[in-house]
XYZ file of C-alpha atoms in Angstrom:
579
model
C 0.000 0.000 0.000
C 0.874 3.174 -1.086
C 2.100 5.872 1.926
C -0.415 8.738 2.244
C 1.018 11.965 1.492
C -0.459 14.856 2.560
C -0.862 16.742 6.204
C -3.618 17.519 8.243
C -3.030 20.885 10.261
C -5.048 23.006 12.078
C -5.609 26.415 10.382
C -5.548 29.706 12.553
C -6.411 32.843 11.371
C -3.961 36.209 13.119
C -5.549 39.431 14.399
C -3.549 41.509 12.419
C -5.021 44.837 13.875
C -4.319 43.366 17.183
C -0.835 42.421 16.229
C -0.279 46.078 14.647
C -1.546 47.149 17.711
C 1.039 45.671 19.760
C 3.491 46.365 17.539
C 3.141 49.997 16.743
C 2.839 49.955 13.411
C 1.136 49.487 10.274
C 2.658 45.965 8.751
C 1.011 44.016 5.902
C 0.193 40.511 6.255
C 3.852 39.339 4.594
C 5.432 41.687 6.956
C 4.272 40.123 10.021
C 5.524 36.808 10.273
C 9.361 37.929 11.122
C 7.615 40.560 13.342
C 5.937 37.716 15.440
C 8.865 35.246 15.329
C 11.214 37.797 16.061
C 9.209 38.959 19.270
C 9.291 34.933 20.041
C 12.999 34.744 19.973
C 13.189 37.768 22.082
C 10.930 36.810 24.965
C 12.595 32.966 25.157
C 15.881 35.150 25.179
C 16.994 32.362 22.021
C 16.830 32.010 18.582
C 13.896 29.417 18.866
C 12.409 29.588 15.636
C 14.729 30.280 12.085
C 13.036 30.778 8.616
C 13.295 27.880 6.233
C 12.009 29.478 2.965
C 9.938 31.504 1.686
C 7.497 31.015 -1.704
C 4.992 33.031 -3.449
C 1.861 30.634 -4.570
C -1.442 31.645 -6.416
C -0.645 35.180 -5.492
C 0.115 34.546 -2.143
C 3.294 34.930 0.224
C 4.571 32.115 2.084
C 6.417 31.674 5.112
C 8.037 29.216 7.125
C 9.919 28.633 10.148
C 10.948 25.805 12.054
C 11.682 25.207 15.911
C 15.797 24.685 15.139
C 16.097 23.610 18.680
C 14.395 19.950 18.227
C 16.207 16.364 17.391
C 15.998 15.746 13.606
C 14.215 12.480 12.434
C 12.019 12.218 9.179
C 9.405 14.882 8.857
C 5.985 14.539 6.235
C 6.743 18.676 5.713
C 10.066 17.414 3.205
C 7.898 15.936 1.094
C 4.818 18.175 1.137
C 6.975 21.221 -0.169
C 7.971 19.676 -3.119
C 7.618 21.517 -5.940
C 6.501 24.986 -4.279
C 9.520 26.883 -4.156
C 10.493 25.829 -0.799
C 13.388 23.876 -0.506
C 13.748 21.924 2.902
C 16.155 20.042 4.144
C 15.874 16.424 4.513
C 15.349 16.669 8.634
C 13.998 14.140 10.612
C 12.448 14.935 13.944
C 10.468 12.987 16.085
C 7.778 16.104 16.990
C 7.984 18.616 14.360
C 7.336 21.939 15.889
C 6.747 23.972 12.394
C 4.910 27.191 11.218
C 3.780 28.257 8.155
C 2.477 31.342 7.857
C 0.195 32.211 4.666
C -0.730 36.123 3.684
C -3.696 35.326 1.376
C -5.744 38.567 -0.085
C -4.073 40.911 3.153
C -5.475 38.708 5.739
C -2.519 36.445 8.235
C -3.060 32.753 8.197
C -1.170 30.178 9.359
C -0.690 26.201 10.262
C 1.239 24.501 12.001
C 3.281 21.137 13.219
C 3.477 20.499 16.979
C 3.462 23.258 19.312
C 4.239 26.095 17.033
C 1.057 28.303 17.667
C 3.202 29.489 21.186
C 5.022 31.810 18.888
C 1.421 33.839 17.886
C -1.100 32.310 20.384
C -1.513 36.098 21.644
C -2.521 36.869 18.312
C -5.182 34.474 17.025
C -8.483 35.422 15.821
C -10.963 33.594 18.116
C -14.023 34.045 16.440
C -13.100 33.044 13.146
C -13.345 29.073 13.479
C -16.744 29.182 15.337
C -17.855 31.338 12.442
C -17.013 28.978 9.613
C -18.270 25.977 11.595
C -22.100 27.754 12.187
C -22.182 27.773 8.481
C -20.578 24.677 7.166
C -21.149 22.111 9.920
C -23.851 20.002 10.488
C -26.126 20.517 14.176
C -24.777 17.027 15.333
C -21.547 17.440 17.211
C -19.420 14.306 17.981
C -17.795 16.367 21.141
C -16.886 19.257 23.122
C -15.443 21.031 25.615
C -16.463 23.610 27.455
C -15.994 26.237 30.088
C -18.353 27.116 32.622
C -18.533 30.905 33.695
C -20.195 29.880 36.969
C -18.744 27.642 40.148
C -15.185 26.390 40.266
C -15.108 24.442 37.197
C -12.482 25.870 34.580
C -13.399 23.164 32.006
C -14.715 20.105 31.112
C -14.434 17.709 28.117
C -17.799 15.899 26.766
C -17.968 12.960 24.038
C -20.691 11.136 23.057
C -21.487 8.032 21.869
C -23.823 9.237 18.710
C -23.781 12.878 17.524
C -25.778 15.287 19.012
C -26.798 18.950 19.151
C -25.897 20.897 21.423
C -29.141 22.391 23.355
C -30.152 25.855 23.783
C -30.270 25.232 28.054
C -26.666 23.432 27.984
C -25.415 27.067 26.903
C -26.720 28.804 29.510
C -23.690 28.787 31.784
C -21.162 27.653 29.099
C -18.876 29.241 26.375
C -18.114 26.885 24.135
C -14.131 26.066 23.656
C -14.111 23.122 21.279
C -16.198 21.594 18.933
C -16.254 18.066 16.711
C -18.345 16.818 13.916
C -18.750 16.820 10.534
C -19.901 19.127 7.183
C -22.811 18.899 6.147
C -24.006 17.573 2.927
C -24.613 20.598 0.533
C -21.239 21.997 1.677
C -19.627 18.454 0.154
C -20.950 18.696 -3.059
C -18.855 21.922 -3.380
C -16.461 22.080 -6.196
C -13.987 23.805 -4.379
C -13.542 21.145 -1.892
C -13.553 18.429 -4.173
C -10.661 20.286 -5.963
C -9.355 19.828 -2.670
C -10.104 16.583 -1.146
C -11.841 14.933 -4.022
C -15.216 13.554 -3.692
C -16.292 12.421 0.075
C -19.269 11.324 1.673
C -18.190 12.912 4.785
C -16.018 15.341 5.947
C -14.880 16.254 10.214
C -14.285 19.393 11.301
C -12.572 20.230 14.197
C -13.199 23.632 15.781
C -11.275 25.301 18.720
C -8.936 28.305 18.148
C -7.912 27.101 14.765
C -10.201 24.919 12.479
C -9.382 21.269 11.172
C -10.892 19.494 7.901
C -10.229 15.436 8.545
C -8.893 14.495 4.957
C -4.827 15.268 4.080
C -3.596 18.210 2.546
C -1.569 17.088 -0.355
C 0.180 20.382 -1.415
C 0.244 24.556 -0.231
C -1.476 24.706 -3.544
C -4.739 22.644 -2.237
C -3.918 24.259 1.061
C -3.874 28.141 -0.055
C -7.861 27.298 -1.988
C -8.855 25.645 1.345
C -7.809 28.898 3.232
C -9.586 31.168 0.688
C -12.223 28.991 0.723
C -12.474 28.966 4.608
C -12.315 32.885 4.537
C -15.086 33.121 2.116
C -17.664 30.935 4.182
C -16.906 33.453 7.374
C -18.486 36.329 5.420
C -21.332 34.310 4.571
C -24.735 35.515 6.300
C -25.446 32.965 9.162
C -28.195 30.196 7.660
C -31.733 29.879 8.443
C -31.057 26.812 10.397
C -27.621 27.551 11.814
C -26.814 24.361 13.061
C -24.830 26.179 16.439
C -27.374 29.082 17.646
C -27.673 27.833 20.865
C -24.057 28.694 21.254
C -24.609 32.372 21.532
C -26.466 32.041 24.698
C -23.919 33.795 26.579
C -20.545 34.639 24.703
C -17.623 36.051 25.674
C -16.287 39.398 24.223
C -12.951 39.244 22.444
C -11.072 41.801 23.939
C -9.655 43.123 21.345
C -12.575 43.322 18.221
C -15.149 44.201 21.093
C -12.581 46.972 22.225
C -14.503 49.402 21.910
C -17.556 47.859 23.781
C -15.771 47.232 26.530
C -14.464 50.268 27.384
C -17.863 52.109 27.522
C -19.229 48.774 29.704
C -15.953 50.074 32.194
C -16.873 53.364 31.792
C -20.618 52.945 32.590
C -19.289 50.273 35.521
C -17.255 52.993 36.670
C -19.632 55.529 36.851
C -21.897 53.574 38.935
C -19.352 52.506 41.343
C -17.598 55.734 42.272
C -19.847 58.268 40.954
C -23.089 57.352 41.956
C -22.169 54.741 43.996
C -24.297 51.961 43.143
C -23.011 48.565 43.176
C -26.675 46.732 43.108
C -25.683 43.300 41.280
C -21.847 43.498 41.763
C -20.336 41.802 44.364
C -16.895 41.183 45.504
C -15.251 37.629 44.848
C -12.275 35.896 42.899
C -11.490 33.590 39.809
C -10.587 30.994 42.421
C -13.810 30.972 44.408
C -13.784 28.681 47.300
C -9.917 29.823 48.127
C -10.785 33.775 48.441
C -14.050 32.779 50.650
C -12.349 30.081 52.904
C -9.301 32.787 53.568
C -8.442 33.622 56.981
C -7.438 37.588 56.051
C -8.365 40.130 53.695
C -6.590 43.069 52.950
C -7.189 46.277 50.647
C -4.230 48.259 49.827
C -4.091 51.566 47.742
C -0.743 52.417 46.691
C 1.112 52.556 50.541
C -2.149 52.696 52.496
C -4.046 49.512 54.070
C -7.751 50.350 53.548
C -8.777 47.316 55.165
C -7.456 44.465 57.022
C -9.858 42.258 58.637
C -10.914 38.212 59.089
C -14.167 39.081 57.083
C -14.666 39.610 53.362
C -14.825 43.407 52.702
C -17.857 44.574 50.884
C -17.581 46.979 47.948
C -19.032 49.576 49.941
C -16.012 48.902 52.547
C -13.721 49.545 49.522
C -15.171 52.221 47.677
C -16.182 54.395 51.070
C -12.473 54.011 52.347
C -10.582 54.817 49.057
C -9.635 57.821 47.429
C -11.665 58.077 44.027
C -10.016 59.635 41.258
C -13.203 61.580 39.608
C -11.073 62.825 36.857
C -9.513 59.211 35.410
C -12.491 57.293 36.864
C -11.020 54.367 35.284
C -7.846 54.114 37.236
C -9.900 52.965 40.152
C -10.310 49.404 39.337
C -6.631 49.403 39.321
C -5.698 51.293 41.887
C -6.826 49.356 44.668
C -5.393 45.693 45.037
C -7.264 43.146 47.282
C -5.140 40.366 49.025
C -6.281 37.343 50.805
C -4.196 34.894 52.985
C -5.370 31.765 54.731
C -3.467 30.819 57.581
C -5.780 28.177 58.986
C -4.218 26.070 55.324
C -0.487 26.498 54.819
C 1.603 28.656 54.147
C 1.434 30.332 50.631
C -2.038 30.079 50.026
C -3.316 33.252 48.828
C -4.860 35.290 46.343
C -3.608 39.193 44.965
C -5.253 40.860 42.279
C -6.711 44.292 41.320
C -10.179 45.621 42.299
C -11.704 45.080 38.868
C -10.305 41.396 38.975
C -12.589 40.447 41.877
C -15.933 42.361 40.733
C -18.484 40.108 39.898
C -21.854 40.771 38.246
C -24.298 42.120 35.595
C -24.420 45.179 34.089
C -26.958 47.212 31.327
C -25.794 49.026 28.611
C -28.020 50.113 25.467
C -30.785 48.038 26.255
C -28.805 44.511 26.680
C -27.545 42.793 29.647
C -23.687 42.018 30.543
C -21.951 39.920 32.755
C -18.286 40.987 34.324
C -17.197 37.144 36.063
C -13.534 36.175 36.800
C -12.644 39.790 34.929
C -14.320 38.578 31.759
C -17.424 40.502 29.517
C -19.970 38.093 28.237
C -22.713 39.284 26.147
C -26.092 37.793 27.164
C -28.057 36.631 24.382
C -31.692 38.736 24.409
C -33.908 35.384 25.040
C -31.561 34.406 28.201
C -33.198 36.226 30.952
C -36.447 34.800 29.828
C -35.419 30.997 29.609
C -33.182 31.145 32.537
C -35.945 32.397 34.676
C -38.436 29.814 33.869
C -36.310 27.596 34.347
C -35.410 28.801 38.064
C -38.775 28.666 39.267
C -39.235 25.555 38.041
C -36.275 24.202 39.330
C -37.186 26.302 43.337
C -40.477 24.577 43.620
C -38.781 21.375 43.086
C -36.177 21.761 45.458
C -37.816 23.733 48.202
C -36.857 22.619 51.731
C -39.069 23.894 54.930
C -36.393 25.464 56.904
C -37.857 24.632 60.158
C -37.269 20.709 59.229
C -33.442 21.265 59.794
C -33.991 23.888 62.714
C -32.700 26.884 61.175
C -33.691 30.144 62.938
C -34.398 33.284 62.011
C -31.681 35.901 61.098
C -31.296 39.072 63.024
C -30.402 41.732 60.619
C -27.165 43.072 62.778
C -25.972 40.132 62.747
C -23.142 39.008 60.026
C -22.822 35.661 58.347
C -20.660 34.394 60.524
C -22.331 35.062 63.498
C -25.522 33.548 62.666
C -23.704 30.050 61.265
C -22.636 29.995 65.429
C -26.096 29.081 66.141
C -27.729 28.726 62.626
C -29.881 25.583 63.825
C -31.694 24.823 66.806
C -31.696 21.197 66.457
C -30.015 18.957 68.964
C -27.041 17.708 66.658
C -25.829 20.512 65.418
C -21.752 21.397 64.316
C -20.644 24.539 63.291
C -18.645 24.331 60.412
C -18.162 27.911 59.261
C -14.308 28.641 58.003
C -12.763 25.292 58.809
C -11.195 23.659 55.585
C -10.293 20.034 54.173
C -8.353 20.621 51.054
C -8.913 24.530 51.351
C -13.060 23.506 51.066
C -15.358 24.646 53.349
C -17.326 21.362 53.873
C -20.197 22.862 55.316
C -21.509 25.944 57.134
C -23.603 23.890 59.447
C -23.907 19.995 59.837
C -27.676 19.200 61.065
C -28.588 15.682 62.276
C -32.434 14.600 62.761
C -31.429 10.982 63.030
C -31.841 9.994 60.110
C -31.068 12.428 57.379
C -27.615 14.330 57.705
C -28.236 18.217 56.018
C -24.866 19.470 55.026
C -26.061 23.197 55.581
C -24.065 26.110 53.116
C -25.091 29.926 53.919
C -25.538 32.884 52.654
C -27.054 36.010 53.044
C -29.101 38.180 50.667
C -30.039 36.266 47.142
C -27.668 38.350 44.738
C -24.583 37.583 42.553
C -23.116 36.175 46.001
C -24.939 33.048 45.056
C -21.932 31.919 43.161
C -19.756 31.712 46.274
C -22.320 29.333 47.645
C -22.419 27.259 44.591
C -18.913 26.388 44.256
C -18.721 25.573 47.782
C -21.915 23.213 47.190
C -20.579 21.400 44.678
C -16.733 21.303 45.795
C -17.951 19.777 49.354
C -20.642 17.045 48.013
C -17.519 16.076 45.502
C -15.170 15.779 48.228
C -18.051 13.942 50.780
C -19.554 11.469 47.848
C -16.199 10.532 46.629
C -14.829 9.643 50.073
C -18.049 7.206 50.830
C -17.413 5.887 47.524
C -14.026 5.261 47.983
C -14.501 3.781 51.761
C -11.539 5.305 53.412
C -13.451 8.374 54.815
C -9.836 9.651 54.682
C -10.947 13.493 53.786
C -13.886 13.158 56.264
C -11.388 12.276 59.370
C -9.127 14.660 58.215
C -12.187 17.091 58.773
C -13.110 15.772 62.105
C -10.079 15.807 63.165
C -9.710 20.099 62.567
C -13.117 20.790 63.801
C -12.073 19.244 66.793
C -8.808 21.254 67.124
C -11.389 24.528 66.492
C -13.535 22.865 69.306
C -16.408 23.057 66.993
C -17.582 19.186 67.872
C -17.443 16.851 70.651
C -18.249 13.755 68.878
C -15.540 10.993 68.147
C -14.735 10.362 64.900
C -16.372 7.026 64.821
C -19.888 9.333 65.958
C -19.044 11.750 63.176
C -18.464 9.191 60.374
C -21.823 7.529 62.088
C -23.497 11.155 60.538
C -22.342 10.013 57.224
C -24.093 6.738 56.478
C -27.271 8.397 56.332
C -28.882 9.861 53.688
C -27.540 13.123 52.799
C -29.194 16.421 51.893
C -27.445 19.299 50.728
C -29.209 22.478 51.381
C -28.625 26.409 50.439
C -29.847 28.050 52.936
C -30.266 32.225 51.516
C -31.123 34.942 53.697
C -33.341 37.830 52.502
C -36.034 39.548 54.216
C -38.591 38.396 51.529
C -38.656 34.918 50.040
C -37.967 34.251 46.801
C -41.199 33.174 44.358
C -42.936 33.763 41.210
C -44.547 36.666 42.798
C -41.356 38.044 43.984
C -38.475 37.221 41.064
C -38.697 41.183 40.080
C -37.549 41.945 43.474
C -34.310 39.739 43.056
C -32.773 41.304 40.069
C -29.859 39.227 39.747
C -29.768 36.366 36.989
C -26.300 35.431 37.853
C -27.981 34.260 41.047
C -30.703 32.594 39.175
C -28.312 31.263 36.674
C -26.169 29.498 39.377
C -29.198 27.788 41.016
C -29.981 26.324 37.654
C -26.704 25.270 37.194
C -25.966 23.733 40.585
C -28.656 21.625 40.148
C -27.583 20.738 36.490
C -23.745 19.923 37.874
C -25.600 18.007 41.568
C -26.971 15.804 39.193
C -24.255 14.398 37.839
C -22.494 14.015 41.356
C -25.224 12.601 42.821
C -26.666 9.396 42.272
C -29.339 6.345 43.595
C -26.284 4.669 45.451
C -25.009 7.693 46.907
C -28.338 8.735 48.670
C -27.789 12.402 48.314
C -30.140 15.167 47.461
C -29.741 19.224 47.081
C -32.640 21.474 48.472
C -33.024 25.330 48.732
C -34.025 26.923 52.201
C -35.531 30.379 52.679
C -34.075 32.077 55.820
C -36.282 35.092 57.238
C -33.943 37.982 57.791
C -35.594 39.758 60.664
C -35.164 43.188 62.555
């Protein structure tokens, strides 16, 4: 049999305003390669990557450079370049790390071989694979991977065993990284691709920052009609039945073609904050959720000056009524103040440091539309989301209410703090006070309520707002930590737990009594306080849907935790906040 010739790479397409930008200049698409790979070589303080040869093809400048700091063995690239103009050497190289970088009609391309995109990753146009795939792909996707802008989960990778689409409600709390399946079936019968490919009765595509077509590449010739060909379906109006809509339920803006946007979202964020001082639906948290609520100190510093320094999470009102503003550059104050965490109850070193604007988490509306600002990224809410994800909420409350009187939680005086109401949260007569002690830098639970025999594993938090997210992630961090340790058998995270509480004189049981707690079914509740409950009568009080939004995704990500065996169950408890 006959070797296959050919390559497969993945195709990105370079921001060349960005790159411009960066540069300070005006450089045309054959000018920037050298720019890029000479920046490279700078910043690894090496000559990394060295040019190869250069071609021009179909009116088109090519470019390409090879990582000269790899062991030689035989490469497909020798073979592939026959022919063009290019002459390389006859390496050999176990890992080819190679980059070839294609100026077709003044727009950047480029593919690569191994791990070359490191030498322009800051410079890759995002959007442009997801736009080819919503208007060559077919709905079913073979897989995908995702990451979640609510809880503690960076990313996750899903496959599945017979294509799918992906559903308007599994977008709700995701932005879409990765995508795999296939063309569809007009887009085959395309002349241009079977120029390319010749004729196929299916076709993957692979979709993250670059795009992938499945067959081989047999020459820069085929490659250079591909790319046009790729660039021309981009600026193609979106079909009737774009196969990927549901992706643009929430969607992050690309900081540098949504530039503009951005700015006047920080400028109308600013204004709110330390003009008017509003900060309704912005709260103060961190990318790393569980580790800035479970620290032990918090600090906010302003150039020399400690504004705050105390064992308690400052609110932005702390922050913004003990800084000095700077009405003139308004903007300066999100990164004039930095917020620092430690947590000495852990180990030494764990902390978190970061800039005021870094920590602010919430919604915003501008021009009629509704933002989020989460982890220090924009995401633009698509205009059917509030509807959807509010249905869906209410649904989702009546189905999990909990009475809180059937774990013994009491009322909560308005003066007093969070803290000081988990000290006596229940009244019931096996109760443990869990507030601030840690297993793995996870706050197990706020308050552990027995009746004999159900175990609640109790998480708090006042006021039903964007705060919700803090007690999300620490809902689903603890049940993963709990369930996997009964699964497992050891109960090795669980003693480790006992065994601090104890040492905090939070418990008097034995660890043998507190394992006991265990083997019963388990409920884990979210206990909110607010002075009015939440309801379909009283949503339009509550006007956070980042709060609603991480309800409905707890119980989407509780779901797959849980299961029949593991006897566990998540509930939602109104607290009364009283004067």
């Amino acid at each position: 049999m006959a070797a296959k010739t050919g390559i497969t790479p993945p195709i990105y397409k370079i921001d060349s305003e960005a790159a411009n930008e960066f540069f300070g200049g005006s450089f045309s698409a054959r000018e920037l390669p050298a720019k890029l790979i000479n920046r490279y070589n700078k910043d690894k303080g090496v000559e990394t990557y060295a040019l190869e040869g250069s071609a021009e093809l179909d009116g088109c400048d090519l470019q390409l450079y090879r990582n000269v700091k790899t062991r030689p063995s035989t490469s497909s690239w020798v073979k592939f370049f026959d022919g063009s103009g290019i002459e390389l050497e006859d390496i050999q190289n176990q890992m080819q790390h190679l980059v070839c970088f294609v100026a077709v009609d003044g727009e950047l391309y480029a593919y690569t071989a191994g791990q070359s995109a490191v030498s322009f990753e800051r410079f890759i146009d995002i959007s442009f694979p997801i736009e080819v795939g919503r208007r060559v792909a077919k709905a079913e996707i073979k897989g995908a991977k995702s990451s979640q802008i609510t809880g503690s989960t960076l990313a996750s990778d899903v496959h599945f065993r017979d294509p799918r689409r992906i559903t308007y409600a599994e977008s709700l709390d995701n932005v879409w990284m990765a995508l795999s399946g296939q063309l569809r079936a007009s887009v085959l019968g395309e002349v241009v691709l079977k120029d390319i490919f010749g004729p196929k009765s299916k076709i993957r595509l692979d979709v993250t920052s670059a795009i992938r077509l499945g067959p081989r590449i047999e020459s820069p010739q085929k490659l250079i009609a591909l790319i046009r060909w790729l660039a021309a379906k981009s600026d193609e109006p979106l079909p009737n039945d774009d196969p990927w809509a549901g992706l643009d339920a929430i969607k992050v803006l690309n900081p540098r073609k949504k530039k503009d946007l951005i700015e006047k979202l920080r400028k109308a964020l600013a204004d709110r904050i330390f003009v008017k001082q509003d900060w309704s639906n912005m709260t103060v948290s961190h990318v790393e959720a569980s580790l800035y609520d479970n620290a032990t100190s918090y600090a906010v510093i302003q150039g020399d000056a400690v504004l705050y320094e105390e064992d308690t999470q400052p609110e932005l009102s702390d922050i913004v009524g003990r800084m000095t503003v700077d009405a003139v550059n308004v903007l300066s104050n999100f990164s004039s103040v930095i917020i620092q965490t430690e947590n000495s109850d852990y180990f030494q070193g764990i902390s978190t440091t970061a800039p005021l604007m870094n920590h602010l988490h919430g919604e915003i509306r501008h021009d009629g539309k509704t933002y989020f600002l989460l982890a220090g990224k924009w995401y633009e809410v698509d205009a059917t989301y509030i509807e959807q994800i509010t249905k869906d909420f209410l649904e989702i409350l009546t189905s999990l209410e909990l009475d809180p009187a059937s774990v013994g939680l009491r009322e909560w005086k308005q003066e007093r703090s969070e803290g000081e109401y988990n000290e006596t949260a229940s009244k019931a007569q096996v109760f443990i006070n869990g507030d601030r002690v840690l297993t793995d830098n996870i706050e197990l639970f706020d308050g552990l309520v027995s009746d004999g025999t159900t175990t609640y594993i109790v998480h708090v938090k006042r006021n039903f707002d964007v705060k919700v997210r803090d007690v999300r992630s620490q809902v689903i961090n603890s049940a993963q930590i709990i369930e996997n340790d009964l699964r497992i058998g050891t109960m090795a995270k669980l003693k480790q737990h006992h065994s601090r509480l104890v040492s905090r004189k939070r418990t008097d049981f034995s660890e043998d009594e507190f394992l006991a707690l265990f083997e019963n079914p388990r409920v884990y509740v979210v206990a909110y306080g607010s002075e009015v409950k939440v309801d379909e009568t009283t949503i339009n009080q509550f006007g956070s849907s980042v709060a609603r939004m991480e309800i409905v995704s707890l119980n989407n990500q509780f779901r797959q935790i849980s299961s029949a065996e593991s006897q566990a169950k998540l509930r939602v408890a109104w607290v009364k906040i009283v004067k």
